[in-house]
């Protein structure tokens, strides 16, 4: 289990309060998903403690909040790794070797898709959408940076030379 | 802002633009920095350009722009020297910058070896004109006309190039009914895939008494390898806002939402920038240009679900809920966002509106074909030489698109199939390539133009694998609300898997067809209704390949494992024994 980044401290409450402040005067339901993006970016998951506060302040039932969290791929109920790799399996990348890249990364880290390494260093996921950079196929996105075209060896190398091995 | 102030703004913008495109002293350097170019290293190129220009004291202004569409040439840099044609350079990575500027701006060698084409006529040195290149010569650029020229973050550029002429004409000179009549004359059909006429949608929303009304720009493209809306938002964000404002005026709405997939961070920030710039100068405000029309636009990110591109799912997403489509009626024009009349239009559809209003519906409908007017932006990807974005009049054939614009197959490989219209489209063989690209034409062969994203495959691709891939995508992205889609896509995936493993028989192919018919007939929304299309189209055009899998237990592309095939079936002499139907015969 990856260490949680939300501890309900004064600092956490202050951060969440500042995020919610940005939607002052706006419809709470229309603001929920944009707010959850801020929370996910900050904590790498949607902490239950944060959701409870949102639920209380904005009068949105917890079931609705977690209904949204579990429906959309951008939100997770468990902390993601400090590094993210998304392997594009778009219809160009898939047929140009994306599955080999995926196997290389997942084998090197000994995890499955959408899993996080026990030390919390890496999460690898499958991107089913389009990065709009098909001229670089097959490509991966590492911490919001697109890299391609890559070979399986290069992908394995990327995850090996990472904080994952420094603990 | 008053109409007089606005005219003044336009004059200043036009003057400033002259310095960019008709420079007297300093050169103009453009570098495209949309997300595709950035992935190729365009930001490093930009940094290096600025450094070299400053350190070497070169008289030049360095400007950012969005991709011209030639994504396979990224990073692209364009240089315009005073009195010379603008030259487009390809693959200008940071390490080539100093050499290029040294040769052409300090010296006077235009470096034909680094250039792709130039924007003038005839030859410039050894550089050919852009209008003679296969990629460009068939294009008709309307929506992409400003891409590659303007800085997408500068309103001045957009206005100097004729931006907001459509909106101001609609607002100051036309009634709501006249705007809608113009759009109906133009017969602008929805560019998101379904092709529903936008004018009729607007008309029914105008007729609704219920208030307030909403406009939603569906920019939740979400589909693998379809990136035209992304490029439009990154390259011409003000055009999208202008389109929404025209729609808002026409139907009497005061609020527009631009709903963008969260995987498009640059598009989101460019759209936000566009909205903020317009608010700053007071064009997006209450009582716009002194009229009683007030309008506000909000940019809202999605959260990573393909189904959010479906109109009713998009509305639920904007309302902070799970994006699960609902049955129709009521249509969203009657009851959409918060139960109020709502127009949901695709990004590209709305980008057409400024042109329709500015130049008239008659003019617009003279472009394209009878069934489908105007132009269409296409994205080509896969095993094609030129992975690119291009814009053509409706009606261009698939063959021209792939073999002229796309430059044919990569590395001289042999064409096998094109997956037209994205994941919900169908795979087409060589024999279908002469069909025109318009609404309703590719349907005859079991495919569709859809959103205009085309994937091209060579002979190394297994068509069963392609059907499996599309089905897996649809299973994963099914929202799970209705049974035919949720269970149907999963069971079809299992059937395709057994074909790939070699465990299936010929009867399984019939089961695939039957279950496809059921899923199409009983699914609630477009995702389910289109989910079996890749299976049916591959079965139609590539049945022999399926039969090879189920009868001969072989995969000609060498992709499928066929590990569960019965031992005896693998021995070729048995399969090809005299009297037994060969795969080819069964196919017919």
XYZ file of C-alpha atoms in Angstrom:
755
model
C 0.000 0.000 0.000
C 1.375 3.335 -1.056
C 1.687 5.909 1.687
C -1.186 8.344 1.740
C -0.339 11.934 1.066
C -3.403 13.364 2.829
C -3.189 13.399 6.625
C -5.937 15.846 7.449
C -3.420 18.292 8.921
C -3.970 22.045 9.184
C -1.821 22.389 6.071
C -4.028 19.926 4.159
C -7.159 21.756 5.246
C -5.671 25.064 4.190
C -4.734 23.693 0.755
C -8.168 22.196 0.183
C -9.819 25.402 1.365
C -7.786 27.407 -1.140
C -8.810 25.063 -3.946
C -12.478 25.332 -3.033
C -12.168 29.099 -2.767
C -11.483 29.279 -6.495
C -15.061 28.210 -7.187
C -16.640 30.798 -4.919
C -20.003 31.867 -6.282
C -20.154 29.046 -8.834
C -22.587 26.163 -8.943
C -21.133 23.389 -6.725
C -22.100 20.565 -9.091
C -20.564 22.335 -12.080
C -17.436 22.909 -9.986
C -17.069 19.371 -8.637
C -15.068 17.809 -11.472
C -12.724 20.807 -11.916
C -12.164 20.788 -8.124
C -11.440 17.061 -8.102
C -8.782 17.719 -10.755
C -7.010 20.085 -8.358
C -7.250 17.564 -5.518
C -6.001 14.700 -7.691
C -3.078 16.807 -8.979
C -2.075 17.765 -5.432
C -2.502 14.447 -3.635
C -2.304 11.966 -6.536
C -5.671 10.541 -5.419
C -8.982 11.691 -3.991
C -8.589 11.244 -0.223
C -11.730 10.238 1.611
C -11.047 12.955 4.183
C -10.993 15.602 1.478
C -14.147 14.205 -0.104
C -15.932 14.387 3.267
C -15.120 18.063 3.579
C -16.278 18.766 0.015
C -19.424 16.783 0.740
C -20.184 18.788 3.900
C -19.404 22.224 2.498
C -20.997 21.838 -0.919
C -23.857 19.546 0.144
C -22.962 16.819 -2.315
C -23.510 13.240 -1.068
C -20.350 11.145 -0.682
C -21.849 8.523 -3.002
C -22.096 11.130 -5.758
C -18.511 12.238 -5.243
C -17.140 8.699 -5.310
C -19.533 7.861 -8.122
C -17.666 10.456 -10.158
C -14.249 9.426 -8.853
C -14.746 5.797 -9.843
C -16.331 6.596 -13.215
C -13.637 8.814 -14.689
C -10.173 7.562 -15.473
C -8.515 10.777 -14.284
C -9.452 10.192 -10.652
C -8.284 7.443 -8.350
C -9.311 6.440 -4.852
C -5.795 5.139 -4.098
C -2.591 7.192 -4.292
C -0.750 6.962 -7.618
C 3.007 6.726 -7.866
C 5.290 9.762 -7.820
C 6.119 9.079 -11.450
C 3.497 8.344 -14.045
C 3.960 6.557 -17.296
C 1.075 6.331 -19.736
C 1.607 4.059 -22.671
C -0.347 5.176 -25.685
C -2.414 2.319 -27.045
C -4.147 4.432 -29.617
C -5.005 2.715 -32.857
C -1.703 3.773 -34.430
C 0.588 3.092 -31.461
C -1.043 -0.270 -30.704
C -0.259 -1.630 -34.150
C 3.203 -0.100 -34.127
C 4.417 -1.904 -31.044
C 2.791 -0.344 -27.982
C 2.157 -3.734 -26.400
C 5.909 -4.462 -26.464
C 6.569 -1.150 -24.730
C 3.932 -1.965 -22.131
C 5.384 -5.419 -21.485
C 8.853 -3.920 -21.091
C 7.758 -1.317 -18.561
C 5.496 -3.626 -16.577
C 8.073 -6.437 -16.471
C 10.814 -4.088 -15.348
C 8.626 -2.827 -12.511
C 6.909 -6.142 -11.855
C 3.426 -4.629 -11.830
C 0.257 -4.722 -13.943
C -1.450 -1.870 -15.750
C -2.938 0.683 -13.358
C -0.882 -0.666 -10.478
C 1.657 1.261 -8.454
C 5.020 -0.099 -7.376
C 5.124 -0.902 -3.625
C 7.603 1.927 -3.006
C 5.190 4.383 -4.617
C 7.636 5.409 -7.323
C 5.767 4.440 -10.496
C 2.290 3.964 -11.818
C 1.929 2.683 -15.355
C -1.347 3.049 -17.176
C -2.731 2.531 -20.620
C -3.748 5.603 -22.571
C -6.785 4.828 -24.694
C -7.185 8.352 -25.979
C -5.138 10.389 -28.417
C -2.072 12.420 -27.598
C -2.296 13.937 -31.069
C 1.336 13.114 -31.715
C 0.845 10.104 -33.978
C 3.949 11.046 -35.958
C 5.926 9.880 -32.903
C 4.230 6.465 -32.617
C 4.777 4.352 -30.595
C 4.980 6.847 -27.787
C 4.671 7.085 -24.038
C 3.975 9.970 -21.741
C 6.274 10.229 -18.753
C 5.282 12.777 -16.138
C 3.343 14.859 -18.676
C 6.096 14.770 -21.282
C 5.542 12.884 -24.532
C 8.416 10.762 -25.757
C 8.606 8.767 -28.941
C 9.184 6.810 -31.022
C 10.617 4.513 -28.382
C 11.856 0.932 -28.278
C 11.044 -1.566 -25.539
C 14.615 -1.256 -24.227
C 14.345 2.510 -23.939
C 11.103 2.211 -21.998
C 12.574 -0.353 -19.605
C 15.595 1.901 -19.168
C 13.358 4.860 -18.326
C 11.628 3.087 -15.477
C 14.844 1.515 -14.190
C 16.672 4.838 -13.892
C 14.005 6.252 -11.708
C 13.422 6.976 -8.065
C 11.976 3.456 -7.925
C 15.462 2.012 -7.501
C 16.834 4.634 -5.187
C 15.080 3.430 -2.048
C -16.593 48.338 -25.865
C -18.443 50.364 -28.495
C -18.554 49.499 -32.219
C -16.258 52.501 -32.855
C -13.677 51.260 -30.371
C -13.898 47.840 -31.943
C -13.232 49.266 -35.417
C -10.258 51.122 -34.033
C -8.992 47.896 -32.481
C -9.306 46.185 -35.856
C -7.359 48.951 -37.609
C -4.515 48.787 -35.101
C -4.400 45.004 -35.352
C -4.246 45.138 -39.161
C -1.375 47.608 -39.071
C 0.570 45.531 -36.581
C 0.037 42.456 -38.753
C 1.657 44.222 -41.736
C 4.944 44.264 -39.863
C 4.690 40.517 -39.482
C 3.866 39.485 -43.048
C 5.374 42.379 -44.991
C 8.437 43.142 -42.927
C 10.563 46.029 -44.125
C 13.628 45.674 -41.914
C 13.596 42.589 -39.748
C 12.808 39.029 -40.732
C 9.888 37.129 -39.254
C 10.534 33.684 -37.864
C 7.628 31.379 -36.982
C 7.931 28.222 -34.965
C 4.944 25.967 -34.444
C 4.446 25.107 -30.806
C 1.274 23.052 -30.595
C 1.333 19.857 -28.572
C 2.451 17.650 -31.459
C 5.332 19.964 -32.285
C 6.266 20.326 -28.614
C 6.505 16.546 -28.374
C 8.995 16.705 -31.249
C 11.109 19.262 -29.416
C 9.699 22.571 -30.699
C 10.202 24.344 -27.359
C 13.941 23.625 -27.493
C 13.951 24.961 -31.036
C 12.145 28.100 -29.898
C 14.589 28.680 -27.049
C 17.555 28.212 -29.366
C 16.041 30.544 -31.999
C 15.667 33.284 -29.409
C 19.179 32.741 -28.105
C 20.823 32.823 -31.522
C 18.797 35.840 -32.674
C 19.830 37.768 -29.575
C 23.470 36.680 -29.345
C 24.201 37.171 -33.025
C 22.275 40.437 -33.197
C 20.023 39.147 -36.011
C 17.216 41.510 -36.955
C 14.224 39.226 -36.610
C 11.118 38.739 -34.580
C 10.506 35.211 -33.352
C 6.831 34.269 -33.197
C 4.957 31.235 -32.017
C 2.229 29.730 -34.109
C 0.342 26.459 -34.337
C 1.118 23.672 -36.715
C 0.394 24.188 -40.355
C -0.730 20.576 -40.337
C 2.442 18.922 -41.585
C 3.015 17.075 -38.342
C 5.452 14.609 -39.837
C 7.830 17.500 -40.507
C 7.846 18.835 -36.939
C 9.494 20.832 -35.545
C 8.650 23.216 -38.372
C 10.219 26.672 -38.599
C 9.262 29.294 -41.179
C 11.414 32.251 -42.143
C 10.260 35.334 -44.003
C 13.025 37.721 -45.066
C 11.994 41.177 -46.232
C 11.160 41.017 -49.918
C 11.449 37.220 -50.104
C 8.878 34.454 -50.001
C 8.243 32.768 -46.696
C 10.148 29.479 -46.514
C 9.030 26.463 -44.510
C 11.817 24.390 -42.946
C 11.335 20.839 -41.736
C 12.725 18.896 -38.789
C 14.436 21.972 -37.366
C 15.625 20.556 -34.087
C 17.556 22.855 -31.752
C 20.941 21.686 -33.072
C 20.105 22.862 -36.602
C 18.984 26.355 -35.619
C 22.336 28.134 -35.538
C 23.412 26.645 -38.860
C 20.136 27.679 -40.523
C 20.124 31.241 -39.209
C 23.798 31.663 -39.988
C 23.260 30.570 -43.589
C 20.032 32.390 -44.382
C 19.792 35.429 -42.119
C 23.425 36.348 -41.646
C 24.378 34.978 -45.055
C 21.886 34.707 -47.889
C 21.647 30.993 -48.624
C 18.035 29.842 -48.203
C 19.262 26.302 -47.520
C 17.207 24.243 -49.914
C 18.505 21.125 -48.146
C 16.604 22.005 -44.962
C 13.526 23.495 -46.615
C 10.225 21.787 -47.387
C 8.630 24.448 -49.573
C 8.064 28.162 -49.903
C 4.876 30.214 -49.988
C 5.486 32.134 -53.190
C 5.178 31.082 -56.830
C 7.672 29.289 -59.026
C 11.005 28.053 -57.739
C 12.869 30.010 -55.087
C 16.424 28.873 -55.552
C 15.957 25.122 -55.455
C 12.945 25.339 -53.185
C 9.575 24.387 -54.664
C 6.365 26.269 -53.960
C 4.045 24.814 -51.343
C 1.203 24.761 -53.862
C 3.121 22.164 -55.866
C 3.569 19.710 -52.996
C 1.362 16.629 -52.918
C 0.473 17.320 -49.312
C -0.821 20.808 -50.016
C -2.022 21.009 -53.593
C -5.409 19.329 -53.037
C -6.222 21.275 -49.890
C -8.855 23.941 -49.456
C -8.069 25.689 -46.234
C -10.849 27.474 -44.482
C -10.679 26.389 -40.848
C -6.936 25.833 -40.928
C -6.258 29.029 -42.890
C -4.926 30.913 -39.873
C -2.949 27.999 -38.442
C 0.728 28.432 -39.111
C 0.309 32.204 -39.446
C -1.239 33.695 -36.354
C -0.034 33.425 -32.797
C -2.964 31.507 -31.294
C -2.629 33.416 -28.050
C -2.911 36.874 -29.633
C -6.349 38.280 -30.333
C -4.768 41.021 -32.485
C -3.535 38.404 -34.958
C -6.922 36.741 -35.180
C -8.705 40.030 -35.755
C -6.130 41.170 -38.328
C -6.799 37.983 -40.291
C -10.521 38.702 -40.421
C -11.571 37.232 -37.119
C -14.847 38.327 -35.521
C -16.088 39.785 -38.807
C -18.669 36.982 -38.794
C -19.808 37.547 -35.237
C -20.026 41.331 -35.516
C -21.956 41.027 -38.779
C -24.412 38.639 -37.143
C -24.772 40.784 -34.049
C -25.026 44.222 -35.658
C -26.664 43.535 -39.001
C -28.680 40.346 -38.737
C -31.647 39.092 -36.761
C -31.526 35.735 -34.995
C -33.745 34.234 -37.691
C -31.491 35.564 -40.435
C -28.433 33.973 -38.832
C -30.197 30.640 -38.615
C -31.477 30.961 -42.194
C -27.907 31.536 -43.347
C -26.688 28.453 -41.505
C -29.539 26.438 -43.016
C -28.725 27.682 -46.509
C -25.144 26.632 -45.932
C -26.397 23.228 -44.679
C -23.586 22.897 -42.204
C -23.744 19.308 -40.970
C -22.318 18.236 -37.637
C -18.624 17.448 -37.905
C -18.504 15.202 -34.840
C -19.610 12.187 -36.848
C -23.392 12.064 -36.933
C -23.785 14.824 -39.512
C -26.973 16.348 -38.104
C -27.679 19.768 -39.710
C -26.645 22.498 -37.274
C -29.211 24.987 -38.584
C -32.104 22.683 -37.673
C -30.672 22.156 -34.197
C -30.400 25.922 -33.725
C -33.871 26.517 -35.053
C -35.496 24.126 -32.613
C -33.537 25.677 -29.734
C -34.615 29.170 -30.807
C -38.234 28.033 -30.758
C -38.030 26.904 -27.125
C -39.683 29.200 -24.604
C -37.887 27.711 -21.614
C -34.977 29.848 -20.322
C -32.029 30.112 -19.854
C -30.595 28.348 -22.891
C -27.125 26.915 -23.144
C -24.581 26.298 -25.870
C -22.138 23.471 -25.395
C -19.088 23.025 -27.571
C -18.320 19.365 -27.607
C -14.545 19.386 -27.690
C -14.300 16.054 -25.958
C -12.757 14.304 -28.910
C -11.368 11.429 -26.897
C -10.894 9.004 -29.727
C -7.540 7.417 -30.464
C -5.844 9.040 -33.450
C -8.442 11.715 -34.069
C -6.810 15.030 -33.348
C -8.494 17.608 -35.566
C -10.461 19.351 -32.798
C -7.342 19.431 -30.687
C -5.444 21.191 -33.462
C -8.284 23.630 -34.070
C -8.340 24.603 -30.398
C -4.568 24.824 -30.193
C -4.230 26.643 -33.489
C -7.306 28.840 -33.755
C -8.928 29.108 -30.320
C -10.601 32.458 -31.013
C -12.480 30.928 -33.938
C -14.043 28.390 -31.574
C -15.173 31.154 -29.226
C -16.476 33.205 -32.141
C -18.467 30.177 -33.282
C -20.022 29.743 -29.832
C -20.874 33.432 -29.678
C -22.644 33.260 -33.037
C -24.576 30.207 -31.843
C -25.388 31.970 -28.573
C -26.709 35.023 -30.386
C -28.709 32.921 -32.850
C -30.606 30.859 -30.281
C -30.794 33.477 -27.541
C -28.412 31.946 -25.038
C -26.260 33.765 -22.517
C -23.899 31.011 -21.486
C -21.597 28.775 -23.465
C -19.567 25.849 -22.195
C -16.505 24.535 -23.949
C -16.118 20.963 -22.761
C -12.607 19.698 -23.464
C -11.065 16.310 -22.777
C -8.581 16.550 -19.933
C -5.912 14.885 -22.075
C -5.669 18.169 -24.038
C -3.922 20.459 -21.518
C -2.597 22.864 -24.148
C -5.997 23.142 -25.841
C -7.559 23.901 -22.454
C -5.053 26.624 -21.641
C -5.310 28.183 -25.129
C -9.105 28.219 -24.917
C -8.963 29.749 -21.436
C -6.531 32.347 -22.711
C -8.836 33.173 -25.627
C -11.841 33.592 -23.338
C -9.868 35.751 -20.904
C -8.478 37.991 -23.667
C -12.001 38.598 -24.984
C -13.244 39.417 -21.501
C -10.347 41.840 -20.986
C -11.170 43.911 -24.046
C -14.879 43.660 -23.339
C -16.048 41.656 -26.325
C -17.273 38.835 -24.111
C -19.350 40.716 -21.620
C -22.783 42.074 -20.969
C -24.272 44.315 -23.670
C -21.705 43.383 -26.276
C -20.877 46.294 -28.656
C -23.699 48.302 -27.186
C -26.413 45.759 -28.073
C -28.603 43.953 -25.540
C -26.804 40.665 -26.206
C -24.747 39.417 -23.245
C -22.676 36.299 -23.301
C -20.303 34.360 -21.067
C -18.121 31.380 -21.988
C -16.690 28.823 -19.565
C -13.972 26.338 -20.374
C -14.563 23.080 -18.510
C -12.251 20.060 -18.531
C -13.539 16.496 -18.814
C -12.037 13.739 -16.706
C -10.943 10.971 -19.011
C -13.913 9.052 -20.335
C -14.421 8.487 -24.057
C -18.183 8.353 -23.603
C -18.128 11.999 -22.457
C -18.032 12.880 -26.150
C -21.646 11.678 -26.470
C -23.927 14.710 -26.216
C -26.050 13.681 -23.240
C -23.026 12.225 -21.433
C -21.210 15.516 -21.988
C -24.101 17.321 -20.323
C -24.001 15.010 -17.306
C -20.251 15.527 -17.119
C -20.674 19.304 -17.139
C -23.242 18.932 -14.370
C -20.642 17.159 -12.231
C -21.988 13.664 -12.659
C -21.075 10.364 -14.259
C -21.103 10.619 -18.019
C -23.778 8.076 -18.830
C -25.957 8.773 -21.881
C -29.714 8.797 -21.633
C -32.476 7.838 -24.027
C -33.911 10.362 -26.452
C -36.372 12.067 -26.678
C -36.287 14.589 -25.230
C -33.498 15.943 -27.408
C -31.060 18.251 -25.702
C -32.472 21.180 -27.694
C -35.604 20.698 -25.553
C -34.123 19.527 -22.269
C -30.353 19.501 -21.893
C -28.108 21.201 -19.371
C -30.052 21.501 -16.100
C -33.168 20.514 -18.035
C -33.001 23.666 -20.163
C -32.817 23.979 -23.978
C -29.246 23.247 -24.983
C -27.426 23.208 -28.283
C -24.521 20.776 -28.398
C -22.223 21.340 -31.377
C -18.895 19.868 -32.317
C -15.834 22.151 -32.255
C -15.262 21.957 -36.000
C -18.940 22.607 -36.736
C -18.800 25.865 -34.801
C -15.495 26.876 -36.392
C -17.358 26.936 -39.716
C -19.900 29.477 -38.508
C -17.760 32.640 -38.714
C -17.128 31.812 -42.391
C -20.770 31.015 -43.075
C -21.896 34.358 -41.680
C -19.059 36.371 -43.161
C -19.266 35.021 -46.690
C -22.829 33.769 -46.764
C -24.583 30.425 -46.826
C -24.734 30.376 -50.642
C -20.984 30.649 -50.901
C -20.459 27.984 -48.262
C -22.816 25.522 -49.922
C -20.935 25.949 -53.198
C -18.033 24.136 -51.521
C -18.015 20.382 -51.242
C -20.708 18.076 -52.575
C -24.475 18.213 -52.744
C -24.927 15.983 -49.679
C -22.110 17.522 -47.699
C -21.185 21.141 -48.042
C -18.050 22.939 -47.006
C -14.677 21.556 -46.082
C -13.552 18.849 -43.698
C -10.444 18.558 -41.598
C -8.881 15.106 -41.753
C -6.226 13.525 -39.618
C -4.114 10.740 -41.090
C -2.095 8.383 -38.934
C -0.683 4.878 -38.857
C 1.469 3.341 -41.574
C 1.206 6.322 -43.869
C 4.246 8.344 -44.945
C 2.871 11.758 -44.016
C 1.154 11.668 -40.633
C -0.677 14.936 -40.959
C -3.689 17.140 -40.683
C -5.242 18.467 -43.859
C -8.377 20.248 -44.938
C -10.270 19.527 -48.128
C -13.550 20.207 -49.777
C -15.990 17.436 -48.987
C -15.921 14.736 -51.623
C -12.171 14.105 -51.888
C -11.588 10.401 -52.450
C -9.935 8.180 -49.884
C -7.322 7.315 -52.489
C -6.306 10.951 -52.966
C -6.264 11.436 -49.231
C -4.022 8.460 -48.533
C -1.824 8.274 -51.616
C -1.464 11.933 -52.537
C -1.934 13.954 -49.356
C -0.644 11.210 -47.087
C 2.232 10.442 -49.451
C 1.350 6.742 -49.693
C 2.510 3.990 -47.436
C 5.460 4.333 -45.106
C 8.657 2.632 -46.300
C 6.975 1.451 -49.490
C 4.830 -1.095 -47.642
C 1.688 -2.478 -49.249
C -1.683 -0.990 -48.328
C -3.959 -3.323 -46.419
C -6.758 -1.310 -44.872
C -7.983 2.058 -43.720
C -9.988 2.399 -40.546
C -12.180 5.308 -41.516
C -14.058 7.418 -39.011
C -12.124 6.218 -36.003
C -12.985 3.383 -33.652
C -16.694 3.527 -34.456
C -16.002 3.517 -38.175
C -15.196 0.514 -40.238
C -12.173 -0.925 -42.009
C -12.121 -0.510 -45.766
C -10.026 -2.378 -48.350
C -8.257 -1.049 -51.430
C -11.369 -1.555 -53.584
C -13.313 1.052 -51.591
C -10.710 3.789 -51.894
C -12.421 5.642 -54.712
C -15.434 6.496 -52.596
C -15.819 10.196 -51.874
C -15.495 11.539 -48.353
C -18.894 12.890 -47.471
C -21.733 12.058 -45.149
C -23.475 8.861 -46.195
C -21.070 7.593 -48.856
C -18.740 5.289 -46.976
C -21.762 3.750 -45.243
C -22.435 1.661 -48.355
C -19.217 -0.223 -47.653
C -19.859 -0.508 -43.937
C -17.857 2.471 -42.748
C -18.290 6.205 -42.367
C -16.460 9.495 -42.586
C -17.239 10.148 -38.940
C -15.031 12.755 -37.424
C -12.478 12.471 -40.220
C -9.756 10.569 -38.401
C -8.264 7.953 -40.706
C -5.918 5.163 -39.732
C -3.955 3.476 -42.451
C -2.582 -0.044 -42.068
C -0.080 -2.044 -44.050
C 0.147 -5.792 -44.571
C 1.729 -6.390 -41.189
C -1.660 -5.805 -39.590
C -4.013 -8.652 -38.750
C -7.614 -7.673 -39.404
C -8.920 -9.924 -36.638
C -6.531 -8.184 -34.290
C -7.869 -4.842 -35.524
C -11.443 -5.908 -34.751
C -10.277 -7.200 -31.371
C -8.526 -3.909 -30.645
C -11.599 -1.817 -31.464
C -13.852 -4.119 -29.475
C -11.570 -3.963 -26.460
C -11.658 -0.204 -26.661
C -15.446 -0.175 -26.809
C -15.746 -2.656 -23.938
C -13.428 -0.560 -21.784
C -15.170 2.684 -22.637
C -18.740 1.406 -22.372
C -20.358 3.313 -19.536
C -22.136 0.158 -18.409
C -25.603 1.610 -18.297
C -27.309 -0.603 -20.864
C -26.915 -4.359 -21.127
C -26.444 -4.842 -24.899
C -23.375 -2.637 -24.874
C -21.916 -3.657 -21.513
C -22.373 -7.397 -21.899
C -22.385 -7.514 -25.680
C -18.997 -5.891 -26.217
C -17.459 -8.133 -23.536
C -18.835 -11.314 -25.080
C -17.770 -10.230 -28.555
C -14.306 -9.584 -27.213
C -14.249 -13.129 -25.820
C -15.296 -14.514 -29.221
C -12.578 -12.554 -30.993
C -10.074 -13.736 -28.431
C -10.978 -17.335 -29.112
C -10.498 -16.698 -32.845
C -7.085 -15.217 -32.109
C -6.206 -18.231 -29.963
C -7.307 -20.626 -32.679
C -10.130 -22.141 -30.637
C -13.024 -20.808 -32.722
C -14.917 -22.454 -35.556
C -16.681 -21.068 -38.587
C -19.963 -21.008 -36.681
C -18.462 -18.458 -34.315
C -18.294 -16.011 -37.199
C -22.053 -16.272 -37.599
C -22.457 -15.770 -33.846
C -20.396 -12.603 -34.151
C -22.713 -11.290 -36.841
C -25.860 -12.165 -34.880
C -24.644 -10.588 -31.664
C -23.535 -7.519 -33.615
C -27.039 -7.088 -34.969
C -28.468 -7.259 -31.456
C -25.991 -4.780 -30.011
C -26.676 -2.320 -32.814
C -30.440 -2.670 -32.488
C -30.770 -2.448 -28.719
C -27.949 -0.229 -27.446
C -28.911 3.059 -25.929
C -26.365 5.420 -27.443
C -24.007 5.820 -30.351
C -21.134 4.013 -28.647
C -23.003 0.721 -28.429
C -24.741 1.203 -31.752
C -21.395 1.607 -33.472
C -19.361 -0.821 -31.357
C -19.789 -3.830 -33.694
C -19.069 -1.818 -36.863
C -15.347 -2.690 -36.922
C -16.248 -6.379 -36.561
C -18.892 -6.318 -39.286
C -16.729 -4.328 -41.681
C -13.711 -6.584 -41.248
C -15.961 -9.644 -41.637
C -17.338 -8.125 -44.818
C -14.083 -7.144 -46.440
C -11.576 -9.513 -44.879
C -13.604 -12.684 -44.384
C -10.824 -14.762 -45.895
C -8.537 -13.655 -43.115
C -11.068 -14.678 -40.470
C -11.434 -18.055 -42.209
C -7.695 -18.531 -42.175
C -7.870 -18.118 -38.411
C -10.806 -20.457 -37.819
C -10.196 -23.096 -40.516
C -6.507 -23.146 -41.341
C -5.550 -21.875 -37.889
C -3.079 -19.403 -39.270
C -2.570 -15.686 -38.985
C -0.921 -14.298 -42.085
C 0.370 -11.245 -40.263
C 1.856 -13.453 -37.558
C 0.165 -11.483 -34.816
C -2.266 -13.969 -33.272
C -0.949 -16.775 -31.087
C -3.379 -19.506 -32.213
C -2.077 -21.433 -29.213
C -5.321 -23.297 -28.570
C -5.686 -24.628 -32.100
C -6.276 -28.395 -32.210
C -3.037 -30.159 -33.107
C -4.294 -31.816 -36.299
C -5.624 -28.534 -37.655
C -2.135 -27.123 -37.755
C -0.859 -29.688 -40.231
C -1.194 -28.041 -43.577
C -1.632 -31.173 -45.771
C -4.815 -32.041 -43.893
C -6.314 -28.612 -44.438
C -5.361 -28.422 -48.066
C -6.397 -31.990 -48.862
C -8.202 -32.334 -52.203
C -11.964 -31.998 -52.069
C -11.903 -29.820 -49.013
C -12.906 -26.230 -49.494
C -9.931 -23.933 -49.367
C -10.145 -20.705 -47.461
C -10.557 -18.728 -50.645
C -13.519 -20.769 -51.805
C -15.301 -20.462 -48.480
C -14.818 -16.738 -48.568
C -17.098 -16.554 -51.585
